[in-house]
Short mmCIF file of C-alpha atoms in Angstrom, two decimals:
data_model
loop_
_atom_site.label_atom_id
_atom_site.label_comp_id
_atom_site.label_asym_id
_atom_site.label_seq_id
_atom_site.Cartn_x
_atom_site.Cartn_y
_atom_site.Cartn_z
CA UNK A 26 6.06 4.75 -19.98
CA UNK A 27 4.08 4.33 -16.59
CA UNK A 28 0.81 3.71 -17.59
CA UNK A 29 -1.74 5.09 -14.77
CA UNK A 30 -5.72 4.39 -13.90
CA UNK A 31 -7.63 6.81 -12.47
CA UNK A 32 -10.97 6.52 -10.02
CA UNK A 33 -13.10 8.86 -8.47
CA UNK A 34 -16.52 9.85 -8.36
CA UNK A 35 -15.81 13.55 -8.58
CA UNK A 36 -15.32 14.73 -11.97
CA UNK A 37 -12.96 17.66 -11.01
CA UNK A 38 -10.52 15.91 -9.50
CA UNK A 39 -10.29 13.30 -12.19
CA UNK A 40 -9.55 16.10 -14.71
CA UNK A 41 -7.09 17.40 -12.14
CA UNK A 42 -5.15 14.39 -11.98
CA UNK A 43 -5.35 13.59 -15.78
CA UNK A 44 -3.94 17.28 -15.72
CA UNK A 45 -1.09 17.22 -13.92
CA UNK A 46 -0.10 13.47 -15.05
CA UNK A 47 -0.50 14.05 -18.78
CA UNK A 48 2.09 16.89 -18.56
CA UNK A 49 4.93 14.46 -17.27
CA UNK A 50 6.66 12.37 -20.39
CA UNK A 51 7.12 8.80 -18.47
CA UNK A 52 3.26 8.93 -17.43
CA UNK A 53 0.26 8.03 -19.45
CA UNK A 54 -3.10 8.15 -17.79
CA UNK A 55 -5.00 5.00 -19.67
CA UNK A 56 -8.53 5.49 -18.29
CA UNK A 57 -10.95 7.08 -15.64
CA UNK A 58 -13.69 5.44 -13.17
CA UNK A 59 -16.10 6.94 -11.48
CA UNK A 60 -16.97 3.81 -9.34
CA UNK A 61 -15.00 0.81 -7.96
CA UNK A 62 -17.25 -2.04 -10.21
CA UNK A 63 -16.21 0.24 -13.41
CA UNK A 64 -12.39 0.24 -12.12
CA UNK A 65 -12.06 -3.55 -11.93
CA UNK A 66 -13.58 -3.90 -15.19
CA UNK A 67 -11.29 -1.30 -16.66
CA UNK A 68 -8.19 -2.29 -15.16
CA UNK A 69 -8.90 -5.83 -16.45
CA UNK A 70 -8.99 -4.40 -19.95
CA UNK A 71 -6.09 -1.95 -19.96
CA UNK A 72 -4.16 -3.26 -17.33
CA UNK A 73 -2.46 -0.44 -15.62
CA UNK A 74 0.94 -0.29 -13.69
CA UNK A 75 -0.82 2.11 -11.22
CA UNK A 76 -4.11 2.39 -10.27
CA UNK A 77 -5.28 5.44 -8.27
CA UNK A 78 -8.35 4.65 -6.15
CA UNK A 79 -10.34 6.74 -3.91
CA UNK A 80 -11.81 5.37 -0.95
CA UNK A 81 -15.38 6.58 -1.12
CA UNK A 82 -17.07 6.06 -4.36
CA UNK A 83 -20.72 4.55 -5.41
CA UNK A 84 -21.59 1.23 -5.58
CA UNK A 85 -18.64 -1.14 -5.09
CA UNK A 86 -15.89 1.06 -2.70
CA UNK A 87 -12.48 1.90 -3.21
CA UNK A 88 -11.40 -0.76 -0.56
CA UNK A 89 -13.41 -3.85 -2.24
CA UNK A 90 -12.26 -2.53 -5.86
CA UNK A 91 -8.60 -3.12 -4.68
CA UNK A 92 -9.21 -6.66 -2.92
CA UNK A 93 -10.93 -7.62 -6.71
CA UNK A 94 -7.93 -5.95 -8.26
CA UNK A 95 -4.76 -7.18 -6.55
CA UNK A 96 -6.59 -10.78 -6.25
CA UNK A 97 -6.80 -11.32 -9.90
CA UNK A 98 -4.03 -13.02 -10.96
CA UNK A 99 -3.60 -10.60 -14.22
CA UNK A 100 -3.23 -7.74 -13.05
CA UNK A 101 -0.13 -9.12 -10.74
CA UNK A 102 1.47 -6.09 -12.27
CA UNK A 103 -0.78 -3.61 -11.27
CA UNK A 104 -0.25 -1.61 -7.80
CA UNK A 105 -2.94 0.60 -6.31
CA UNK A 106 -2.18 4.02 -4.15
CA UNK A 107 -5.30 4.76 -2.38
CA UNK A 108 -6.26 8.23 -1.87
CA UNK A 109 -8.00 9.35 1.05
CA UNK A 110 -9.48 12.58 2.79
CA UNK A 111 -7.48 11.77 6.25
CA UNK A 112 -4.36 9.86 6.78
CA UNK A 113 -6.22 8.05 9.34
CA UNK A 114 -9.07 6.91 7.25
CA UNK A 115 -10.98 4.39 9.42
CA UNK A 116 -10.20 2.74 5.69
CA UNK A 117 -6.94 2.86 5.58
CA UNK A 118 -5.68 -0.42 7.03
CA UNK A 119 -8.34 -2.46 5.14
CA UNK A 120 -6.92 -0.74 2.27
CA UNK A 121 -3.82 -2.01 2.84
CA UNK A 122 -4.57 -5.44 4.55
CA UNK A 123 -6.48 -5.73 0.65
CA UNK A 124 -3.21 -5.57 -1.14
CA UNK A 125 -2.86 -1.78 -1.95
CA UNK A 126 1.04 -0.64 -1.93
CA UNK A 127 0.04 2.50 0.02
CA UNK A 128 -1.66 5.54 0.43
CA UNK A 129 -2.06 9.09 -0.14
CA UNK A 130 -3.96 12.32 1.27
CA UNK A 131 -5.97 14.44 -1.36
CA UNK A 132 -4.08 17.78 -0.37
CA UNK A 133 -0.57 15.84 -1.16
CA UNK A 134 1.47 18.54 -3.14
CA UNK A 135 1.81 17.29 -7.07
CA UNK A 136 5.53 16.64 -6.78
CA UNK A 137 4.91 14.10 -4.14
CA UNK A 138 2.25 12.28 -5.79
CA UNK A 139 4.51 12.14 -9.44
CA UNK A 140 6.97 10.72 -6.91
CA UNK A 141 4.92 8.13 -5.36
CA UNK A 142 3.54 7.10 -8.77
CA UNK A 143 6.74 6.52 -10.14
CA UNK A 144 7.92 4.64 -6.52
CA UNK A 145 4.69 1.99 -6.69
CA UNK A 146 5.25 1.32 -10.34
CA UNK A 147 8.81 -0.12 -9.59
CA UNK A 148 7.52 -2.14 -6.73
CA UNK A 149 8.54 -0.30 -3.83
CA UNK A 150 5.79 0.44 -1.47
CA UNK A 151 4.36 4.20 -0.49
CA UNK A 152 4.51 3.96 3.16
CA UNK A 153 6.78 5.61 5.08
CA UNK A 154 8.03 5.43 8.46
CA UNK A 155 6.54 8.16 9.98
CA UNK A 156 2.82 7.35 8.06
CA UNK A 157 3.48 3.52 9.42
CA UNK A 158 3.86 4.66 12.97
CA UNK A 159 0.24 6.50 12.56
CA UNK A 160 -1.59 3.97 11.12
CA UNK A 161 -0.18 0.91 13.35
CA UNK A 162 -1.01 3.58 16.46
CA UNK A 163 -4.53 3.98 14.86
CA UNK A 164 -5.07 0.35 15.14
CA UNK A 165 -3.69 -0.39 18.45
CA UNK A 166 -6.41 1.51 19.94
CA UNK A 167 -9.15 -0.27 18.24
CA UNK A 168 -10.13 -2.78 20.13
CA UNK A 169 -8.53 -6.09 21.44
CA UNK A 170 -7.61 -8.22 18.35
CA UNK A 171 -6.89 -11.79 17.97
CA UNK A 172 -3.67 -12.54 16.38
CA UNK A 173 -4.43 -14.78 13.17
CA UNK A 174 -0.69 -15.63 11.67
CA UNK A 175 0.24 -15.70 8.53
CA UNK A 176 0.16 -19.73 7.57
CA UNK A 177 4.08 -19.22 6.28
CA UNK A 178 4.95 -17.38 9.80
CA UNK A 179 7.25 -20.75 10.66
CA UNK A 180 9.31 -20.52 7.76
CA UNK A 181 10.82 -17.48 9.10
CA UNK A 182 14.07 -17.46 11.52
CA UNK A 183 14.01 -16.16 14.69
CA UNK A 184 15.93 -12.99 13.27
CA UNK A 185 13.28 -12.61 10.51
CA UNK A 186 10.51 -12.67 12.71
CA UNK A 187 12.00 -10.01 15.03
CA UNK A 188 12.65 -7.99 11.54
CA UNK A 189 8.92 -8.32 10.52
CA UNK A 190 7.92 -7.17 13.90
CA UNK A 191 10.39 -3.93 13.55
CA UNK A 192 8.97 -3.58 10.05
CA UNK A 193 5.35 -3.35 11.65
CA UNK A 194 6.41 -0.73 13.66
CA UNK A 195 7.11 1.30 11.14
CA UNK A 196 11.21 1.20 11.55
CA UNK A 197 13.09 2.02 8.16
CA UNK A 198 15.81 -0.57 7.52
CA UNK A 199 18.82 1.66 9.15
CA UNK A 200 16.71 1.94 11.59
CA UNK A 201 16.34 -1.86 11.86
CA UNK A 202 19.86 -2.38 11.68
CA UNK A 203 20.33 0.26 14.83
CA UNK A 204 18.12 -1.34 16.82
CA UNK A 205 19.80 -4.58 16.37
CA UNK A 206 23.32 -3.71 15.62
CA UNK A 207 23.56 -4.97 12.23
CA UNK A 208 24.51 -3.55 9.12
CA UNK A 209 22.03 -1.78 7.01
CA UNK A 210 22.61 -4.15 4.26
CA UNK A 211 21.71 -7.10 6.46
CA UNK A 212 18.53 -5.56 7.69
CA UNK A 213 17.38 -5.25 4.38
CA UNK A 214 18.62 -8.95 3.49
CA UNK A 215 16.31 -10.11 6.50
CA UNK A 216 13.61 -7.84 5.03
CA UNK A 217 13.62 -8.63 1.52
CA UNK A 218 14.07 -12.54 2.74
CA UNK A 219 10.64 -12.23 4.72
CA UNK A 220 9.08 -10.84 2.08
CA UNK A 221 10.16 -13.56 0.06
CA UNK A 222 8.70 -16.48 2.59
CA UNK A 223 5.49 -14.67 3.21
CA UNK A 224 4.42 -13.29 -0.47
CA UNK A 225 4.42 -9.79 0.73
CA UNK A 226 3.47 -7.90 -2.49
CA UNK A 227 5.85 -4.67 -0.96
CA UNK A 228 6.70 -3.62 2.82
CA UNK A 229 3.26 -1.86 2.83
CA UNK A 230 1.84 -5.71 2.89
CA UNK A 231 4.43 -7.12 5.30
CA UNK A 232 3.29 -4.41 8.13
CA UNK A 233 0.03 -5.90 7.61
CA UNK A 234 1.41 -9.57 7.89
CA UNK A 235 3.19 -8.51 10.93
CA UNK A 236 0.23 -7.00 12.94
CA UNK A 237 -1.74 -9.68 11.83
CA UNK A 238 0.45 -12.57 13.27
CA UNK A 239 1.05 -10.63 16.71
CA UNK A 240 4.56 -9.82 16.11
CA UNK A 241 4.32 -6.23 16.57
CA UNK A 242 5.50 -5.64 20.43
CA UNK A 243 6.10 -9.19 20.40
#
Protein backbone atom coordinates (compact mmCIF):
# COMPACT_ATOMS: atom_id res chain seq x y z
CA UNK A 1 0.00 0.00 0.00
CA UNK A 2 1.35 3.52 -1.17
CA UNK A 3 0.54 5.65 1.45
CA UNK A 4 -0.05 9.39 0.02
CA UNK A 5 -0.14 13.15 1.73
CA UNK A 6 -2.07 15.61 0.40
CA UNK A 7 -1.62 19.73 0.49
CA UNK A 8 -3.48 22.44 -0.79
CA UNK A 9 -5.21 25.38 0.29
CA UNK A 10 -8.25 24.79 -1.85
CA UNK A 11 -10.66 22.52 -0.36
CA UNK A 12 -12.07 21.20 -3.72
CA UNK A 13 -9.24 19.96 -5.05
CA UNK A 14 -8.17 18.19 -1.91
CA UNK A 15 -11.49 16.25 -2.00
CA UNK A 16 -10.76 15.69 -5.68
CA UNK A 17 -7.61 14.08 -5.15
CA UNK A 18 -8.70 12.09 -2.00
CA UNK A 19 -11.43 11.08 -4.67
CA UNK A 20 -9.79 9.72 -7.29
CA UNK A 21 -6.84 8.15 -5.01
CA UNK A 22 -9.14 6.41 -2.53
CA UNK A 23 -10.74 4.48 -5.45
CA UNK A 24 -7.33 2.77 -6.45
CA UNK A 25 -6.49 -0.48 -4.03
CA UNK A 26 -2.47 0.10 -3.71
CA UNK A 27 -3.15 3.88 -2.61
CA UNK A 28 -4.12 5.21 0.74
CA UNK A 29 -4.38 8.93 1.17
CA UNK A 30 -3.08 9.34 5.07
CA UNK A 31 -3.83 13.06 5.58
CA UNK A 32 -4.64 16.60 4.09
CA UNK A 33 -2.88 20.20 4.57
CA UNK A 34 -4.03 23.18 3.79
CA UNK A 35 -0.65 25.00 4.38
CA UNK A 36 3.07 24.04 4.03
CA UNK A 37 3.85 24.55 8.20
CA UNK A 38 0.75 21.98 8.72
CA UNK A 39 2.37 19.54 5.95
CA UNK A 40 5.77 19.24 7.65
CA UNK A 41 4.18 18.66 10.84
CA UNK A 42 1.92 16.03 9.37
CA UNK A 43 4.28 14.27 7.34
CA UNK A 44 6.52 14.02 10.44
CA UNK A 45 3.69 12.18 12.17
CA UNK A 46 2.39 9.86 9.47
CA UNK A 47 5.23 9.69 7.38
CA UNK A 48 4.06 9.32 3.88
CA UNK A 49 5.74 7.59 0.80
CA UNK A 50 4.34 10.51 -1.33
CA UNK A 51 3.64 13.78 -0.53
CA UNK A 52 1.64 15.97 -2.95
CA UNK A 53 2.43 19.67 -2.50
CA UNK A 54 1.13 22.64 -4.18
CA UNK A 55 3.23 25.47 -4.80
CA UNK A 56 1.16 28.37 -3.57
CA UNK A 57 -0.32 27.94 -0.22
CA UNK A 58 -0.51 30.33 3.09
CA UNK A 59 1.99 30.84 5.39
CA UNK A 60 5.03 28.60 4.85
CA UNK A 61 5.00 27.73 0.69
CA UNK A 62 4.98 24.64 -1.07
CA UNK A 63 8.73 25.14 -2.04
CA UNK A 64 10.05 25.76 1.75
CA UNK A 65 7.60 22.83 3.00
CA UNK A 66 9.63 20.44 0.70
CA UNK A 67 13.27 21.81 1.64
CA UNK A 68 11.89 21.09 5.62
CA UNK A 69 10.59 17.79 4.35
CA UNK A 70 13.26 16.08 2.26
CA UNK A 71 15.97 17.64 4.85
CA UNK A 72 14.72 15.76 7.77
CA UNK A 73 16.43 12.81 8.04
CA UNK A 74 13.02 10.72 8.81
CA UNK A 75 11.22 11.16 6.32
CA UNK A 76 14.28 9.84 3.92
CA UNK A 77 11.45 7.75 2.60
CA UNK A 78 9.18 10.26 1.71
CA UNK A 79 9.20 11.83 -2.02
CA UNK A 80 7.26 14.96 -2.90
CA UNK A 81 5.55 15.65 -6.58
CA UNK A 82 4.87 19.25 -6.67
CA UNK A 83 1.89 20.45 -8.39
CA UNK A 84 1.80 23.56 -10.15
CA UNK A 85 -0.56 25.86 -12.33
CA UNK A 86 2.23 26.11 -15.29
CA UNK A 87 4.95 23.76 -16.19
CA UNK A 88 7.14 26.67 -16.09
CA UNK A 89 6.39 27.83 -12.65
CA UNK A 90 8.99 30.54 -11.89
CA UNK A 91 8.91 27.75 -8.81
CA UNK A 92 9.65 25.00 -10.39
CA UNK A 93 13.43 24.66 -10.28
CA UNK A 94 13.59 25.73 -6.60
CA UNK A 95 11.21 23.01 -6.20
CA UNK A 96 13.39 20.72 -7.45
CA UNK A 97 16.87 22.19 -6.47
CA UNK A 98 14.83 21.58 -2.67
CA UNK A 99 14.77 17.87 -3.11
CA UNK A 100 11.29 17.25 -4.72
CA UNK A 101 11.39 14.07 -7.24
CA UNK A 102 9.33 16.09 -9.76
CA UNK A 103 6.48 17.84 -10.82
CA UNK A 104 3.09 17.96 -12.09
CA UNK A 105 0.47 20.43 -13.85
CA UNK A 106 -3.07 20.69 -12.15
CA UNK A 107 -4.94 19.80 -15.53
CA UNK A 108 -2.69 16.38 -15.68
CA UNK A 109 -5.33 13.67 -16.73
CA UNK A 110 -5.96 11.15 -13.50
CA UNK A 111 -4.26 8.21 -15.18
CA UNK A 112 -1.08 10.12 -15.38
CA UNK A 113 -1.00 11.34 -11.96
CA UNK A 114 -1.93 7.42 -10.46
CA UNK A 115 1.10 6.75 -12.68
CA UNK A 116 3.44 9.23 -11.38
CA UNK A 117 2.40 8.43 -7.80
CA UNK A 118 3.14 4.99 -8.10
CA UNK A 119 6.70 5.98 -10.20
CA UNK A 120 7.99 8.47 -7.11
CA UNK A 121 7.06 5.94 -4.49
CA UNK A 122 9.59 3.37 -6.00
CA UNK A 123 12.25 5.97 -6.29
CA UNK A 124 12.27 6.80 -9.77
CA UNK A 125 11.97 10.43 -10.46
CA UNK A 126 8.83 12.29 -12.41
CA UNK A 127 10.73 14.19 -14.90
CA UNK A 128 10.82 13.45 -18.21
CA UNK A 129 12.84 14.29 -21.08
CA UNK A 130 10.81 16.46 -22.85
CA UNK A 131 9.61 18.45 -19.27
CA UNK A 132 13.66 18.54 -18.51
CA UNK A 133 14.40 20.24 -21.76
CA UNK A 134 11.67 23.07 -20.67
CA UNK A 135 12.67 23.70 -17.45
CA UNK A 136 16.66 23.68 -18.08
CA UNK A 137 15.57 26.19 -21.24
CA UNK A 138 13.55 28.22 -18.61
CA UNK A 139 16.62 28.71 -16.63
CA UNK A 140 19.11 29.39 -19.21
CA UNK A 141 17.45 32.54 -19.92
CA UNK A 142 17.44 33.80 -16.46
CA UNK A 143 20.16 35.59 -15.97
CA UNK A 144 24.00 34.89 -15.92
CA UNK A 145 24.66 32.32 -13.09
CA UNK A 146 27.71 31.41 -11.30
CA UNK A 147 28.50 27.82 -11.38
CA UNK A 148 28.75 26.58 -7.60
CA UNK A 149 29.80 22.62 -7.94
CA UNK A 150 28.69 20.09 -6.17
CA UNK A 151 31.66 19.48 -3.34
CA UNK A 152 31.71 15.53 -4.64
CA UNK A 153 31.98 16.84 -8.48
CA UNK A 154 35.85 15.30 -8.42
CA UNK A 155 34.90 11.99 -7.54
CA UNK A 156 33.34 11.58 -10.82
CA UNK A 157 35.30 10.24 -14.09
CA UNK A 158 35.62 12.11 -16.95
CA UNK A 159 32.80 9.83 -18.58
CA UNK A 160 30.51 10.49 -15.57
CA UNK A 161 30.81 14.01 -15.70
CA UNK A 162 30.01 14.16 -19.45
CA UNK A 163 26.88 11.74 -18.41
CA UNK A 164 25.69 14.25 -15.70
CA UNK A 165 25.97 17.01 -18.16
CA UNK A 166 23.73 14.88 -20.84
CA UNK A 167 21.47 14.10 -17.89
CA UNK A 168 21.01 18.00 -17.35
CA UNK A 169 19.98 18.34 -20.65
CA UNK A 170 17.31 16.41 -20.31
CA UNK A 171 18.70 13.24 -22.55
CA UNK A 172 16.98 9.82 -21.55
CA UNK A 173 19.62 7.12 -21.07
CA UNK A 174 19.28 5.61 -24.85
CA UNK A 175 19.58 8.73 -25.67
CA UNK A 176 22.83 9.06 -23.67
CA UNK A 177 24.14 6.03 -24.99
CA UNK A 178 23.45 7.49 -28.80
CA UNK A 179 25.12 10.38 -28.25
CA UNK A 180 28.12 8.63 -27.06
CA UNK A 181 28.00 5.32 -28.72
CA UNK A 182 27.60 3.19 -25.82
CA UNK A 183 25.24 0.71 -24.87
CA UNK A 184 22.10 1.64 -23.12
CA UNK A 185 23.03 -0.45 -20.25
CA UNK A 186 26.29 1.43 -19.78
CA UNK A 187 24.67 4.80 -19.90
CA UNK A 188 22.60 3.91 -17.19
CA UNK A 189 25.68 2.26 -15.23
CA UNK A 190 27.40 5.82 -15.58
CA UNK A 191 24.07 7.31 -14.44
CA UNK A 192 23.15 5.32 -11.58
CA UNK A 193 27.15 5.50 -10.59
CA UNK A 194 26.85 9.46 -10.45
CA UNK A 195 24.05 9.32 -8.58
CA UNK A 196 25.73 7.20 -6.28
CA UNK A 197 28.97 9.73 -5.78
CA UNK A 198 26.84 12.80 -5.59
CA UNK A 199 23.71 11.67 -3.24
CA UNK A 200 21.28 12.46 -5.92
CA UNK A 201 17.96 11.51 -4.21
CA UNK A 202 16.55 10.50 -8.14
CA UNK A 203 17.61 11.94 -11.74
CA UNK A 204 15.19 14.85 -10.99
CA UNK A 205 18.09 15.94 -8.31
CA UNK A 206 21.09 15.09 -10.50
CA UNK A 207 19.75 17.71 -13.35
CA UNK A 208 19.90 20.07 -10.60
CA UNK A 209 23.52 18.97 -9.54
CA UNK A 210 24.48 19.22 -13.07
CA UNK A 211 23.30 22.85 -13.82
CA UNK A 212 24.54 23.77 -10.67
CA UNK A 213 28.24 22.67 -11.22
CA UNK A 214 28.31 24.15 -14.93
CA UNK A 215 28.31 20.94 -16.66
CA UNK A 216 25.40 21.52 -18.75
CA UNK A 217 26.97 22.71 -22.32
CA UNK A 218 30.13 22.08 -20.72
Amino acid sequence: MITVLIADDQDLVRIGLRALLESEDDLAVVGEAADGLAVVELARRVRPDVVLMDVRMPGVDGIEATRRIVADPELAGTRVIVLTTFELDEYVFDALRHGASGFLTKDTRPAELLRAIRLVAEGEALLSPSVTRRVVREFADRPARVPRPHPRLGTLTDREREVVGLVGEGLSNSEIAERLVLSPATARTHVSRAMVKLGARDRAQLVVFAYQSGLVGS
